[in-house]
Amino acid sequence: MTERLHESIRRARDWGFIGGDLGQHIEHSLAFVEVLESLNLLDLSGADLGSGGGLPGLVVLTQLPNVKLHLVEIMSKRAAFLESAVQELGFGQRAVVVKRRAEELGHDSAFRENFSFLLARSFAGPGTTAEVGAGLLALDGLFVVSEPPGSLGERWSSMGLDALGLELQEIRRNNFGFAILKKVRPCPKGYPRRGGRAWKLSLF
């Protein structure tokens, strides 16, 4: 971890993009790194959904020098912060900030089913997260989602995931919890639903 990265994260906190204990947030992001390392996702192209204040995306880019990331963030001020941080931290060749709704990207041929892995720290509920991710994740790709304390996977409907071409591989726990989803079939063309419907009417 570099001082420049710490400064970027502190700036995100000062601007209200991150709340709570920064040390805890950084540890959580480093736990994402551990999961990516254990899954051997070290030189692939992925996306961080709802990247916001840059966690875990900026930490992943710092710790895994061969990873390429799209930082997806619809909020203008947060996207501007991410663009500034990417340049200041020297990630311009490996990181792209995408200021668009994630579910719309899932219907763009440049992004649909194009990522080897996805990350989500606090993006949405499980049904919405799975639906949006299914449109972006490549076949056999992996989706690493932050999981609440004590969860054993009951949040993830097997029927709902199956409808999206996903399955729950495991619930991983180190100091934090993670659900690991795998793309086992192509995502049906109607998903993710547009116009906010993935949020308003969650599949599960």
Tab-separated table of N, CA, C and O in Angstrom, residues 57-164:
chain	number	residue	atom	x	y	z
A	57	GLY	N	-11.500	-1.331	-5.851
A	57	GLY	CA	-10.814	-1.227	-7.135
A	57	GLY	C	-9.408	-0.679	-7.085
A	57	GLY	O	-8.469	-1.270	-7.648
A	58	LEU	N	-9.207	0.473	-6.427
A	58	LEU	CA	-7.876	1.084	-6.401
A	58	LEU	C	-6.883	0.231	-5.631
A	58	LEU	O	-5.691	0.168	-5.991
A	59	VAL	N	-7.340	-0.445	-4.592
A	59	VAL	CA	-6.452	-1.330	-3.825
A	59	VAL	C	-6.064	-2.536	-4.680
A	59	VAL	O	-4.896	-2.951	-4.702
A	60	VAL	N	-7.024	-3.109	-5.398
A	60	VAL	CA	-6.728	-4.239	-6.277
A	60	VAL	C	-5.699	-3.849	-7.329
A	60	VAL	O	-4.734	-4.586	-7.591
A	61	LEU	N	-5.866	-2.692	-7.928
A	61	LEU	CA	-4.910	-2.226	-8.947
A	61	LEU	C	-3.518	-2.034	-8.359
A	61	LEU	O	-2.513	-2.297	-9.026
A	62	THR	N	-3.446	-1.572	-7.120
A	62	THR	CA	-2.159	-1.365	-6.470
A	62	THR	C	-1.467	-2.684	-6.168
A	62	THR	O	-0.257	-2.845	-6.378
A	63	GLN	N	-2.228	-3.659	-5.677
A	63	GLN	CA	-1.645	-4.915	-5.205
A	63	GLN	C	-1.415	-5.948	-6.310
A	63	GLN	O	-0.559	-6.825	-6.160
A	64	LEU	N	-2.184	-5.851	-7.390
A	64	LEU	CA	-2.098	-6.846	-8.465
A	64	LEU	C	-1.727	-6.130	-9.766
A	64	LEU	O	-2.601	-5.699	-10.523
A	65	PRO	N	-0.448	-5.980	-10.044
A	65	PRO	CA	0.007	-5.103	-11.128
A	65	PRO	C	-0.330	-5.559	-12.540
A	65	PRO	O	-0.140	-4.789	-13.483
A	66	ASN	N	-0.819	-6.777	-12.720
A	66	ASN	CA	-1.169	-7.243	-14.064
A	66	ASN	C	-2.668	-7.239	-14.330
A	66	ASN	O	-3.103	-7.551	-15.437
A	67	VAL	N	-3.450	-6.899	-13.319
A	67	VAL	CA	-4.902	-6.845	-13.479
A	67	VAL	C	-5.307	-5.555	-14.183
A	67	VAL	O	-4.732	-4.491	-13.942
A	68	LYS	N	-6.311	-5.667	-15.053
A	68	LYS	CA	-6.934	-4.502	-15.678
A	68	LYS	C	-8.363	-4.397	-15.167
A	68	LYS	O	-9.057	-5.413	-15.046
A	69	LEU	N	-8.789	-3.166	-14.854
A	69	LEU	CA	-10.111	-2.979	-14.255
A	69	LEU	C	-10.879	-1.857	-14.925
A	69	LEU	O	-10.317	-0.794	-15.212
A	70	HIS	N	-12.165	-2.088	-15.130
A	70	HIS	CA	-13.108	-1.023	-15.445
A	70	HIS	C	-13.793	-0.648	-14.137
A	70	HIS	O	-14.352	-1.515	-13.451
A	71	LEU	N	-13.713	0.601	-13.769
A	71	LEU	CA	-14.334	1.107	-12.553
A	71	LEU	C	-15.670	1.719	-12.947
A	71	LEU	O	-15.721	2.796	-13.547
A	72	VAL	N	-16.751	1.032	-12.633
A	72	VAL	CA	-18.085	1.420	-13.103
A	72	VAL	C	-18.766	2.247	-12.022
A	72	VAL	O	-18.991	1.768	-10.903
A	73	GLU	N	-19.116	3.487	-12.364
A	73	GLU	CA	-19.711	4.403	-11.391
A	73	GLU	C	-20.567	5.428	-12.122
A	73	GLU	O	-20.057	6.186	-12.949
A	74	ILE	N	-21.858	5.476	-11.806
A	74	ILE	CA	-22.782	6.368	-12.499
A	74	ILE	C	-22.792	7.775	-11.915
A	74	ILE	O	-23.089	8.747	-12.617
A	75	MET	N	-22.443	7.935	-10.626
A	75	MET	CA	-22.502	9.255	-9.994
A	75	MET	C	-21.357	10.137	-10.481
A	75	MET	O	-20.182	9.741	-10.404
A	76	SER	N	-21.692	11.343	-10.954
A	76	SER	CA	-20.712	12.202	-11.624
A	76	SER	C	-19.520	12.560	-10.742
A	76	SER	O	-18.366	12.471	-11.174
A	77	LYS	N	-19.763	12.977	-9.504
A	77	LYS	CA	-18.668	13.401	-8.636
A	77	LYS	C	-17.751	12.235	-8.286
A	77	LYS	O	-16.528	12.385	-8.230
A	78	ARG	N	-18.341	11.085	-8.067
A	78	ARG	CA	-17.529	9.911	-7.746
A	78	ARG	C	-16.721	9.464	-8.956
A	78	ARG	O	-15.556	9.073	-8.833
A	79	ALA	N	-17.341	9.497	-10.126
A	79	ALA	CA	-16.612	9.130	-11.340
A	79	ALA	C	-15.451	10.095	-11.592
A	79	ALA	O	-14.360	9.678	-11.995
A	80	ALA	N	-15.673	11.389	-11.339
A	80	ALA	CA	-14.598	12.378	-11.504
A	80	ALA	C	-13.464	12.107	-10.522
A	80	ALA	O	-12.280	12.214	-10.880
A	81	PHE	N	-13.819	11.759	-9.279
A	81	PHE	CA	-12.788	11.394	-8.303
A	81	PHE	C	-11.984	10.194	-8.792
A	81	PHE	O	-10.752	10.177	-8.722
A	82	LEU	N	-12.665	9.171	-9.285
A	82	LEU	CA	-11.979	7.975	-9.755
A	82	LEU	C	-11.046	8.281	-10.924
A	82	LEU	O	-9.919	7.775	-10.985
A	83	GLU	N	-11.495	9.106	-11.841
A	83	GLU	CA	-10.646	9.481	-12.975
A	83	GLU	C	-9.380	10.185	-12.503
A	83	GLU	O	-8.275	9.913	-12.989
A	84	SER	N	-9.530	11.082	-11.530
A	84	SER	CA	-8.378	11.782	-10.972
A	84	SER	C	-7.436	10.812	-10.266
A	84	SER	O	-6.210	10.853	-10.455
A	85	ALA	N	-7.997	9.908	-9.463
A	85	ALA	CA	-7.174	8.954	-8.721
A	85	ALA	C	-6.431	8.012	-9.659
A	85	ALA	O	-5.246	7.696	-9.427
A	86	VAL	N	-7.090	7.554	-10.706
A	86	VAL	CA	-6.444	6.658	-11.672
A	86	VAL	C	-5.210	7.315	-12.283
A	86	VAL	O	-4.149	6.689	-12.423
A	87	GLN	N	-5.331	8.592	-12.629
A	87	GLN	CA	-4.187	9.296	-13.206
A	87	GLN	C	-3.095	9.554	-12.171
A	87	GLN	O	-1.913	9.345	-12.434
A	88	GLU	N	-3.481	9.995	-10.983
A	88	GLU	CA	-2.500	10.296	-9.939
A	88	GLU	C	-1.716	9.057	-9.518
A	88	GLU	O	-0.527	9.142	-9.177
A	89	LEU	N	-2.375	7.904	-9.523
A	89	LEU	CA	-1.744	6.663	-9.080
A	89	LEU	C	-1.040	5.919	-10.209
A	89	LEU	O	-0.450	4.866	-9.980
A	90	GLY	N	-1.104	6.475	-11.413
A	90	GLY	CA	-0.396	5.874	-12.536
A	90	GLY	C	-1.046	4.631	-13.108
A	90	GLY	O	-0.365	3.769	-13.666
A	91	PHE	N	-2.354	4.525	-13.006
A	91	PHE	CA	-3.070	3.350	-13.488
A	91	PHE	C	-3.695	3.562	-14.862
A	91	PHE	O	-4.541	2.772	-15.285
A	92	GLY	N	-3.296	4.624	-15.552
A	92	GLY	CA	-3.953	4.990	-16.804
A	92	GLY	C	-3.939	3.909	-17.865
A	92	GLY	O	-4.826	3.847	-18.714
A	93	GLN	N	-2.927	3.022	-17.825
A	93	GLN	CA	-2.846	1.948	-18.823
A	93	GLN	C	-3.641	0.710	-18.419
A	93	GLN	O	-3.839	-0.189	-19.225
A	94	ARG	N	-4.091	0.669	-17.155
A	94	ARG	CA	-4.753	-0.544	-16.662
A	94	ARG	C	-6.161	-0.316	-16.140
A	94	ARG	O	-6.852	-1.287	-15.804
A	95	ALA	N	-6.576	0.924	-16.044
A	95	ALA	CA	-7.883	1.210	-15.454
A	95	ALA	C	-8.658	2.192	-16.315
A	95	ALA	O	-8.091	3.156	-16.838
A	96	VAL	N	-9.953	1.931	-16.449
A	96	VAL	CA	-10.852	2.807	-17.195
A	96	VAL	C	-12.055	3.091	-16.304
A	96	VAL	O	-12.648	2.164	-15.737
A	97	VAL	N	-12.398	4.366	-16.169
A	97	VAL	CA	-13.596	4.744	-15.418
A	97	VAL	C	-14.762	4.807	-16.404
A	97	VAL	O	-14.674	5.475	-17.440
A	98	VAL	N	-15.832	4.100	-16.092
A	98	VAL	CA	-16.996	4.050	-16.973
A	98	VAL	C	-18.172	4.683	-16.244
A	98	VAL	O	-18.709	4.112	-15.294
A	99	LYS	N	-18.570	5.869	-16.689
A	99	LYS	CA	-19.684	6.576	-16.049
A	99	LYS	C	-20.988	6.232	-16.777
A	99	LYS	O	-21.505	7.006	-17.594
A	100	ARG	N	-21.482	5.049	-16.488
A	100	ARG	CA	-22.743	4.586	-17.063
A	100	ARG	C	-23.412	3.646	-16.075
A	100	ARG	O	-22.751	3.087	-15.195
A	101	ARG	N	-24.701	3.452	-16.234
A	101	ARG	CA	-25.403	2.482	-15.403
A	101	ARG	C	-24.921	1.082	-15.769
A	101	ARG	O	-24.834	0.733	-16.957
A	102	ALA	N	-24.622	0.288	-14.769
A	102	ALA	CA	-24.043	-1.032	-15.015
A	102	ALA	C	-24.975	-1.922	-15.829
A	102	ALA	O	-24.519	-2.713	-16.666
A	103	GLU	N	-26.297	-1.816	-15.600
A	103	GLU	CA	-27.206	-2.671	-16.348
A	103	GLU	C	-27.281	-2.291	-17.823
A	103	GLU	O	-27.556	-3.141	-18.685
A	104	GLU	N	-27.007	-1.016	-18.136
A	104	GLU	CA	-26.972	-0.605	-19.538
A	104	GLU	C	-25.730	-1.158	-20.230
A	104	GLU	O	-25.776	-1.514	-21.421
A	105	LEU	N	-24.620	-1.240	-19.510
A	105	LEU	CA	-23.410	-1.828	-20.087
A	105	LEU	C	-23.650	-3.263	-20.510
A	105	LEU	O	-23.061	-3.749	-21.480
A	106	GLY	N	-24.525	-3.943	-19.771
A	106	GLY	CA	-24.811	-5.339	-20.080
A	106	GLY	C	-25.524	-5.546	-21.397
A	106	GLY	O	-25.690	-6.696	-21.838
A	107	HIS	N	-25.960	-4.463	-22.045
A	107	HIS	CA	-26.596	-4.560	-23.359
A	107	HIS	C	-25.749	-3.898	-24.445
A	107	HIS	O	-26.198	-3.766	-25.581
A	108	ASP	N	-24.539	-3.515	-24.093
A	108	ASP	CA	-23.595	-2.906	-25.035
A	108	ASP	C	-22.616	-3.996	-25.472
A	108	ASP	O	-21.970	-4.630	-24.637
A	109	SER	N	-22.506	-4.223	-26.776
A	109	SER	CA	-21.675	-5.323	-27.274
A	109	SER	C	-20.213	-5.190	-26.865
A	109	SER	O	-19.482	-6.190	-26.828
A	110	ALA	N	-19.776	-3.980	-26.540
A	110	ALA	CA	-18.384	-3.790	-26.105
A	110	ALA	C	-18.156	-4.318	-24.690
A	110	ALA	O	-17.004	-4.540	-24.296
A	111	PHE	N	-19.237	-4.511	-23.938
A	111	PHE	CA	-19.107	-4.922	-22.539
A	111	PHE	C	-19.838	-6.229	-22.216
A	111	PHE	O	-19.447	-6.932	-21.280
A	112	ARG	N	-20.889	-6.533	-22.960
A	112	ARG	CA	-21.727	-7.688	-22.581
A	112	ARG	C	-20.918	-8.977	-22.557
A	112	ARG	O	-20.239	-9.323	-23.525
A	113	GLU	N	-20.991	-9.670	-21.441
A	113	GLU	CA	-20.324	-10.959	-21.234
A	113	GLU	C	-18.858	-10.905	-21.667
A	113	GLU	O	-18.336	-11.806	-22.307
A	114	ASN	N	-18.186	-9.822	-21.240
A	114	ASN	CA	-16.830	-9.554	-21.714
A	114	ASN	C	-15.778	-9.566	-20.607
A	114	ASN	O	-14.592	-9.439	-20.897
A	115	PHE	N	-16.185	-9.711	-19.334
A	115	PHE	CA	-15.226	-9.612	-18.238
A	115	PHE	C	-14.948	-10.975	-17.610
A	115	PHE	O	-15.861	-11.742	-17.328
A	116	SER	N	-13.677	-11.226	-17.347
A	116	SER	CA	-13.271	-12.491	-16.738
A	116	SER	C	-13.667	-12.567	-15.271
A	116	SER	O	-13.851	-13.660	-14.734
A	117	PHE	N	-13.755	-11.409	-14.620
A	117	PHE	CA	-14.204	-11.385	-13.228
A	117	PHE	C	-14.874	-10.065	-12.928
A	117	PHE	O	-14.654	-9.059	-13.611
A	118	LEU	N	-15.698	-10.075	-11.895
A	118	LEU	CA	-16.372	-8.882	-11.401
A	118	LEU	C	-16.173	-8.791	-9.899
A	118	LEU	O	-16.041	-9.812	-9.215
A	119	LEU	N	-16.201	-7.563	-9.384
A	119	LEU	CA	-16.139	-7.299	-7.954
A	119	LEU	C	-17.331	-6.443	-7.557
A	119	LEU	O	-17.744	-5.557	-8.306
A	120	ALA	N	-17.878	-6.705	-6.377
A	120	ALA	CA	-18.940	-5.853	-5.835
A	120	ALA	C	-18.782	-5.807	-4.324
A	120	ALA	O	-18.872	-6.834	-3.655
A	121	ARG	N	-18.547	-4.596	-3.802
A	121	ARG	CA	-18.364	-4.436	-2.358
A	121	ARG	C	-19.680	-4.063	-1.677
A	121	ARG	O	-20.054	-4.650	-0.678
A	122	SER	N	-20.372	-3.079	-2.192
A	122	SER	CA	-21.667	-2.669	-1.616
A	122	SER	C	-22.528	-2.113	-2.744
A	122	SER	O	-22.982	-0.986	-2.712
A	123	PHE	N	-22.737	-2.938	-3.753
A	123	PHE	CA	-23.388	-2.499	-4.985
A	123	PHE	C	-24.901	-2.482	-4.862
A	123	PHE	O	-25.554	-1.477	-5.137
A	124	ALA	N	-25.490	-3.598	-4.464
A	124	ALA	CA	-26.952	-3.724	-4.363
A	124	ALA	C	-27.243	-5.027	-3.630
A	124	ALA	O	-26.332	-5.752	-3.226
A	125	GLY	N	-28.547	-5.347	-3.477
A	125	GLY	CA	-28.928	-6.626	-2.894
A	125	GLY	C	-28.523	-7.772	-3.802
A	125	GLY	O	-28.154	-7.567	-4.974
A	126	PRO	N	-28.590	-9.000	-3.300
A	126	PRO	CA	-28.082	-10.135	-4.069
A	126	PRO	C	-28.774	-10.358	-5.409
A	126	PRO	O	-28.110	-10.643	-6.413
A	127	GLY	N	-30.107	-10.235	-5.452
A	127	GLY	CA	-30.805	-10.457	-6.708
A	127	GLY	C	-30.417	-9.450	-7.779
A	127	GLY	O	-30.172	-9.804	-8.940
A	128	THR	N	-30.342	-8.185	-7.397
A	128	THR	CA	-29.960	-7.129	-8.335
A	128	THR	C	-28.508	-7.278	-8.746
A	128	THR	O	-28.160	-7.151	-9.929
A	129	THR	N	-27.638	-7.545	-7.778
A	129	THR	CA	-26.213	-7.707	-8.076
A	129	THR	C	-25.991	-8.846	-9.064
A	129	THR	O	-25.247	-8.703	-10.046
A	130	ALA	N	-26.647	-9.975	-8.823
A	130	ALA	CA	-26.498	-11.120	-9.717
A	130	ALA	C	-27.019	-10.805	-11.115
A	130	ALA	O	-26.375	-11.144	-12.121
A	131	GLU	N	-28.176	-10.155	-11.194
A	131	GLU	CA	-28.770	-9.856	-12.499
A	131	GLU	C	-27.886	-8.925	-13.312
A	131	GLU	O	-27.633	-9.173	-14.499
A	132	VAL	N	-27.413	-7.865	-12.695
A	132	VAL	CA	-26.560	-6.910	-13.417
A	132	VAL	C	-25.242	-7.573	-13.805
A	132	VAL	O	-24.761	-7.433	-14.935
A	133	GLY	N	-24.663	-8.337	-12.881
A	133	GLY	CA	-23.391	-8.982	-13.174
A	133	GLY	C	-23.482	-10.023	-14.268
A	133	GLY	O	-22.539	-10.192	-15.054
A	134	ALA	N	-24.612	-10.711	-14.350
A	134	ALA	CA	-24.763	-11.768	-15.350
A	134	ALA	C	-24.623	-11.230	-16.766
A	134	ALA	O	-24.156	-11.938	-17.665
A	135	GLY	N	-25.023	-9.992	-16.980
A	135	GLY	CA	-24.905	-9.398	-18.307
A	135	GLY	C	-23.498	-9.003	-18.680
A	135	GLY	O	-23.199	-8.764	-19.852
A	136	LEU	N	-22.598	-8.925	-17.704
A	136	LEU	CA	-21.227	-8.466	-17.937
A	136	LEU	C	-20.184	-9.575	-17.854
A	136	LEU	O	-19.110	-9.467	-18.451
A	137	LEU	N	-20.492	-10.634	-17.142
A	137	LEU	CA	-19.510	-11.679	-16.866
A	137	LEU	C	-19.410	-12.655	-18.037
A	137	LEU	O	-20.417	-13.138	-18.553
A	138	ALA	N	-18.167	-12.953	-18.444
A	138	ALA	CA	-17.927	-13.914	-19.518
A	138	ALA	C	-18.222	-15.337	-19.040
A	138	ALA	O	-18.224	-15.620	-17.840
A	139	LEU	N	-18.454	-16.233	-19.972
A	139	LEU	CA	-18.666	-17.634	-19.642
A	139	LEU	C	-17.457	-18.167	-18.878
A	139	LEU	O	-16.303	-17.912	-19.275
A	140	ASP	N	-17.721	-18.859	-17.785
A	140	ASP	CA	-16.705	-19.383	-16.857
A	140	ASP	C	-16.061	-18.297	-16.001
A	140	ASP	O	-15.146	-18.593	-15.224
A	141	GLY	N	-16.533	-17.066	-16.129
A	141	GLY	CA	-16.014	-15.987	-15.300
A	141	GLY	C	-16.520	-16.088	-13.870
A	141	GLY	O	-17.503	-16.787	-13.582
A	142	LEU	N	-15.854	-15.363	-12.964
A	142	LEU	CA	-16.170	-15.418	-11.541
A	142	LEU	C	-16.545	-14.038	-11.024
A	142	LEU	O	-15.946	-13.028	-11.425
A	143	PHE	N	-17.512	-14.016	-10.130
A	143	PHE	CA	-18.031	-12.778	-9.548
A	143	PHE	C	-17.796	-12.873	-8.043
A	143	PHE	O	-18.337	-13.757	-7.373
A	144	VAL	N	-16.985	-11.957	-7.513
A	144	VAL	CA	-16.657	-11.936	-6.089
A	144	VAL	C	-17.470	-10.826	-5.433
A	144	VAL	O	-17.269	-9.645	-5.736
A	145	VAL	N	-18.388	-11.207	-4.550
A	145	VAL	CA	-19.335	-10.267	-3.939
A	145	VAL	C	-19.142	-10.278	-2.423
A	145	VAL	O	-19.117	-11.348	-1.805
A	146	SER	N	-19.023	-9.106	-1.829
A	146	SER	CA	-18.921	-9.007	-0.378
A	146	SER	C	-20.178	-9.573	0.274
A	146	SER	O	-21.297	-9.303	-0.170
A	147	GLU	N	-19.984	-10.354	1.329
A	147	GLU	CA	-21.095	-11.056	1.974
A	147	GLU	C	-21.198	-10.608	3.434
A	147	GLU	O	-20.178	-10.416	4.102
A	148	PRO	N	-22.416	-10.433	3.967
A	148	PRO	CA	-22.572	-9.989	5.349
A	148	PRO	C	-22.025	-11.004	6.356
A	148	PRO	O	-21.952	-12.203	6.057
A	149	PRO	N	-21.671	-10.544	7.561
A	149	PRO	CA	-21.222	-11.466	8.605
A	149	PRO	C	-22.289	-12.518	8.893
A	149	PRO	O	-23.476	-12.228	8.956
A	150	GLY	N	-21.853	-13.753	9.045
A	150	GLY	CA	-22.766	-14.823	9.420
A	150	GLY	C	-23.534	-15.453	8.278
A	150	GLY	O	-24.203	-16.463	8.458
A	151	SER	N	-23.461	-14.861	7.084
A	151	SER	CA	-24.195	-15.420	5.955
A	151	SER	C	-23.594	-16.758	5.538
A	151	SER	O	-22.377	-16.914	5.460
A	152	LEU	N	-24.470	-17.707	5.237
A	152	LEU	CA	-24.033	-19.035	4.789
A	152	LEU	C	-24.422	-19.291	3.332
A	152	LEU	O	-24.366	-20.422	2.865
A	153	GLY	N	-24.842	-18.239	2.656
A	153	GLY	CA	-25.246	-18.391	1.261
A	153	GLY	C	-26.736	-18.393	1.049
A	153	GLY	O	-27.208	-18.517	-0.085
A	154	GLU	N	-27.493	-18.251	2.145
A	154	GLU	CA	-28.952	-18.311	2.030
A	154	GLU	C	-29.525	-17.124	1.247
A	154	GLU	O	-30.679	-17.181	0.795
A	155	ARG	N	-28.752	-16.064	1.087
A	155	ARG	CA	-29.247	-14.899	0.329
A	155	ARG	C	-29.340	-15.187	-1.169
A	155	ARG	O	-30.015	-14.459	-1.896
A	156	TRP	N	-28.655	-16.212	-1.636
A	156	TRP	CA	-28.530	-16.454	-3.063
A	156	TRP	C	-29.465	-17.583	-3.494
A	156	TRP	O	-29.227	-18.743	-3.195
A	157	SER	N	-30.535	-17.228	-4.185
A	157	SER	CA	-31.514	-18.203	-4.658
A	157	SER	C	-30.916	-19.030	-5.800
A	157	SER	O	-30.518	-18.482	-6.833
A	158	SER	N	-30.883	-20.344	-5.644
A	158	SER	CA	-30.342	-21.198	-6.706
A	158	SER	C	-31.192	-21.099	-7.971
A	158	SER	O	-30.666	-21.089	-9.089
A	159	MET	N	-32.522	-20.977	-7.804
A	159	MET	CA	-33.396	-20.841	-8.971
A	159	MET	C	-33.181	-19.498	-9.660
A	159	MET	O	-33.136	-19.415	-10.887
A	160	GLY	N	-33.055	-18.443	-8.845
A	160	GLY	CA	-32.818	-17.131	-9.419
A	160	GLY	C	-31.494	-17.055	-10.155
A	160	GLY	O	-31.404	-16.500	-11.270
A	161	LEU	N	-30.450	-17.613	-9.566
A	161	LEU	CA	-29.141	-17.626	-10.219
A	161	LEU	C	-29.185	-18.449	-11.504
A	161	LEU	O	-28.620	-18.045	-12.538
A	162	ASP	N	-29.863	-19.595	-11.446
A	162	ASP	CA	-29.954	-20.461	-12.621
A	162	ASP	C	-30.608	-19.741	-13.797
A	162	ASP	O	-30.200	-19.916	-14.956
A	163	ALA	N	-31.608	-18.915	-13.515
A	163	ALA	CA	-32.287	-18.165	-14.577
A	163	ALA	C	-31.367	-17.178	-15.267
A	163	ALA	O	-31.625	-16.765	-16.403
A	164	LEU	N	-30.277	-16.801	-14.593
A	164	LEU	CA	-29.331	-15.826	-15.133
A	164	LEU	C	-28.075	-16.479	-15.718
A	164	LEU	O	-27.214	-15.790	-16.244
